[in-house]
Amino acid sequence: GAVVSQHPSRVICKSGTSVKIECRSLDFQATTMFWYRQFPKQSLMLMATSNEGSKATYEQGVEKDKFLINHASLTLSTLTVTSAHPEDSSFYICSARTLRLQETQYFGPGTRLLVL
Amino acid sequence: KNEVEQSPQNLTAQEGEFITINCSYSVGISALHWLQQHPGGGIVSLFMLSSGKKKHGRLIATINIQEKHSSLHITASHPRDSAVYICAVNDSGGGADGLTFGKGTHLIIQP
């Protein structure tokens, strides 16, 4: 099956720093990538949808200037949490979708972010 | 926006028992997904359904489009099945949006 990787798997940073999370589709071209966030004991929530070569579409309540998304190629999307604060501590998961199989999403393993 | 409800929220059962997890949603969908999330957080996609029934090993997923309801069944449950099972849907309209998720069912299978 299709493989999606995320890096790093875990990151601890100081408040005020920026953190970049990478999401890669390893064996297919991902025309669309999704970024989700999961707070403890809560369901996953969609943050933004990114299509290769165009600006990301953010869900209501997600600050686009704080969560910078770049989808520069068909195999890589990055999420940068700028000026991270403790309330940004969460589990961030990406998923990727191909043009051919529009409704199949392949999930990355997730990145656990802890902001001190 | 779709509302996805799962039941039960928590389920503890003995090894070997037949397990059923239910999912209902509020508006039409193009596809429904069953996902498995392990304690470390990683998510595995188990099924994607738009109609009928699918089977993979000991797992069976069914969907009733008219009733807006899906069930995930586990036969001959085993402690390694312990995980959070999440139902998620693509709203109708070509799946342009990301998924809407239920809150998950925390399943524990005791030996």
XYZ file of C-alpha atoms in Angstrom:
227
model
C 0.000 0.000 0.000
C 0.932 3.637 -0.304
C 3.305 5.011 2.318
C 3.341 8.440 3.891
C 6.122 9.499 6.211
C 6.346 12.362 8.661
C 9.388 13.934 10.197
C 10.081 14.451 12.976
C 7.997 11.923 14.892
C 8.427 13.845 18.110
C 9.661 17.345 18.885
C 10.067 19.363 22.045
C 10.718 23.058 21.680
C 10.751 26.250 23.681
C 7.908 28.715 23.537
C 8.441 31.266 20.791
C 10.405 29.052 18.453
C 9.216 27.750 15.100
C 8.871 24.088 14.249
C 8.703 22.567 10.789
C 6.998 19.228 10.178
C 7.470 17.391 6.901
C 5.000 15.072 5.250
C 6.190 12.952 2.341
C 4.429 10.506 0.075
C 7.082 7.886 -0.565
C 5.755 5.893 -3.476
C 3.037 7.982 -5.090
C 2.311 11.510 -6.152
C 0.046 13.310 -3.734
C -1.972 15.986 -5.466
C -3.614 16.880 -2.176
C -2.332 16.714 1.365
C -4.323 17.325 4.501
C -3.079 18.443 7.891
C -4.938 17.354 11.000
C -4.471 18.108 14.676
C -5.500 15.988 17.623
C -5.549 17.282 21.176
C -5.491 14.719 23.982
C -8.664 12.661 24.203
C -10.250 14.563 21.348
C -11.015 13.643 17.782
C -8.844 14.583 14.865
C -9.659 17.955 13.384
C -8.834 19.122 9.899
C -6.571 22.168 9.939
C -5.942 22.774 6.266
C -5.961 21.290 2.806
C -3.010 21.829 0.549
C -2.878 21.254 -3.172
C 0.451 21.077 -4.938
C 1.480 24.416 -6.339
C -1.311 26.454 -4.796
C -2.104 28.136 -1.500
C -3.486 26.029 1.300
C -7.118 26.276 2.329
C -7.490 26.690 6.061
C -10.403 25.610 8.213
C -12.251 28.172 10.257
C -10.391 29.056 13.406
C -6.968 27.980 12.136
C -4.569 30.904 11.810
C -2.862 30.762 8.445
C -0.065 33.081 9.574
C 0.707 30.821 12.487
C 0.478 27.503 10.673
C 2.369 27.938 7.424
C 1.811 25.227 4.865
C 3.928 24.698 1.804
C 3.175 22.034 -0.800
C 5.967 22.663 -3.216
C 6.077 19.261 -4.871
C 3.856 16.256 -5.458
C 5.619 14.323 -2.717
C 6.248 16.879 0.001
C 4.174 19.187 2.147
C 5.466 21.051 5.187
C 3.670 22.542 8.150
C 5.529 25.202 10.091
C 4.212 26.180 13.490
C 5.519 29.692 13.940
C 6.174 31.204 17.363
C 4.897 28.071 19.031
C 3.152 28.308 22.386
C 2.271 25.612 24.906
C -1.321 25.547 23.648
C 0.025 24.418 20.259
C 1.212 21.202 21.886
C -0.673 18.519 20.040
C -0.434 15.543 17.724
C -0.182 16.615 14.100
C -1.000 14.128 11.357
C -0.883 14.529 7.630
C -2.621 12.498 5.009
C -2.122 12.358 1.278
C -4.429 11.696 -1.629
C -3.763 10.929 -5.245
C -5.614 12.250 -8.247
C -6.409 8.709 -9.326
C -7.990 7.567 -6.041
C -9.725 10.705 -4.901
C -11.332 9.387 -1.759
C -8.541 7.245 -0.422
C -6.370 8.999 2.109
C -3.074 7.621 3.300
C -2.048 8.759 6.750
C 1.365 9.612 8.048
C 2.464 8.295 11.449
C 2.038 11.671 13.100
C 4.254 14.174 14.904
C 3.901 14.826 18.591
C 4.744 18.430 19.423
C 5.416 19.582 22.963
C 6.011 23.272 23.501
C 7.532 24.149 26.847
C -20.809 20.135 7.994
C -21.327 16.507 8.840
C -21.719 15.355 12.415
C -20.254 11.948 13.076
C -21.311 10.046 16.163
C -19.748 6.832 17.373
C -20.878 4.377 19.972
C -19.824 3.115 22.349
C -17.132 5.562 23.451
C -15.388 2.872 25.474
C -15.639 -0.870 25.214
C -13.919 -3.558 27.234
C -14.396 -7.167 26.212
C -12.866 -10.567 26.731
C -10.669 -12.222 24.171
C -12.734 -14.101 21.612
C -15.824 -11.942 21.858
C -17.577 -10.510 18.821
C -17.206 -6.734 18.793
C -19.456 -4.168 17.140
C -18.733 -0.454 16.891
C -21.338 1.852 15.415
C -21.087 5.090 13.481
C -23.819 7.435 12.318
C -23.542 10.635 10.350
C -25.908 13.480 9.649
C -25.668 14.338 5.955
C -24.924 12.525 2.727
C -21.425 11.288 2.142
C -19.320 10.062 -0.725
C -17.296 7.663 1.405
C -16.890 6.454 4.969
C -13.606 5.362 6.500
C -12.800 3.164 9.448
C -9.432 3.940 10.981
C -7.424 2.346 13.761
C -5.272 4.482 16.038
C -2.737 2.816 18.303
C -1.486 4.268 21.617
C 1.483 5.908 19.918
C -0.929 7.836 17.742
C -0.255 6.337 14.338
C -3.301 5.795 12.188
C -4.000 2.851 9.944
C -6.787 2.953 7.408
C -8.880 -0.216 7.767
C -11.689 0.302 5.290
C -13.155 2.796 2.918
C -16.808 2.192 2.076
C -19.375 3.833 -0.122
C -21.915 0.997 -0.069
C -22.475 -2.554 1.102
C -19.950 -4.534 3.047
C -16.239 -5.205 3.115
C -14.255 -7.902 4.894
C -10.594 -8.099 5.693
C -9.470 -10.942 7.894
C -11.424 -10.754 11.148
C -12.729 -7.302 10.395
C -16.028 -6.596 8.684
C -17.413 -3.171 7.843
C -20.943 -2.458 6.668
C -22.707 0.674 5.616
C -26.367 1.579 5.144
C -26.526 4.744 3.065
C -30.273 5.254 3.573
C -29.945 5.078 7.346
C -26.640 6.984 7.386
C -25.097 4.313 9.540
C -22.058 2.069 9.475
C -20.792 -0.698 11.720
C -17.368 -2.183 12.260
C -17.288 -5.763 13.505
C -14.366 -7.706 14.891
C -14.744 -11.458 15.093
C -12.722 -13.587 17.508
C -11.271 -10.484 19.149
C -7.709 -10.549 20.421
C -5.753 -8.308 22.822
C -3.786 -6.935 19.874
C -7.054 -5.471 18.577
C -6.969 -3.050 21.501
C -6.866 0.434 19.978
C -9.031 3.432 19.240
C -11.300 2.896 16.249
C -12.323 6.024 14.415
C -15.076 6.543 11.899
C -14.558 9.359 9.388
C -16.530 10.570 6.389
C -16.018 12.411 3.148
C -18.955 14.740 2.616
C -20.784 14.408 -0.697
C -19.329 16.581 -3.410
C -16.359 14.664 -4.681
C -14.297 14.395 -1.536
C -12.710 17.775 -2.024
C -12.582 18.388 1.693
C -10.668 16.568 4.342
C -12.376 14.012 6.514
C -14.768 14.679 9.358
C -14.015 12.388 12.260
C -15.974 10.787 15.038
C -14.540 10.926 18.532
C -13.434 7.334 18.388
C -14.192 4.160 20.301
C -11.570 3.057 22.773
C -11.508 -0.738 22.646
C -9.724 -2.922 25.187
C -9.631 -6.669 24.712
C -8.627 -8.500 27.850
C -6.909 -11.882 27.659
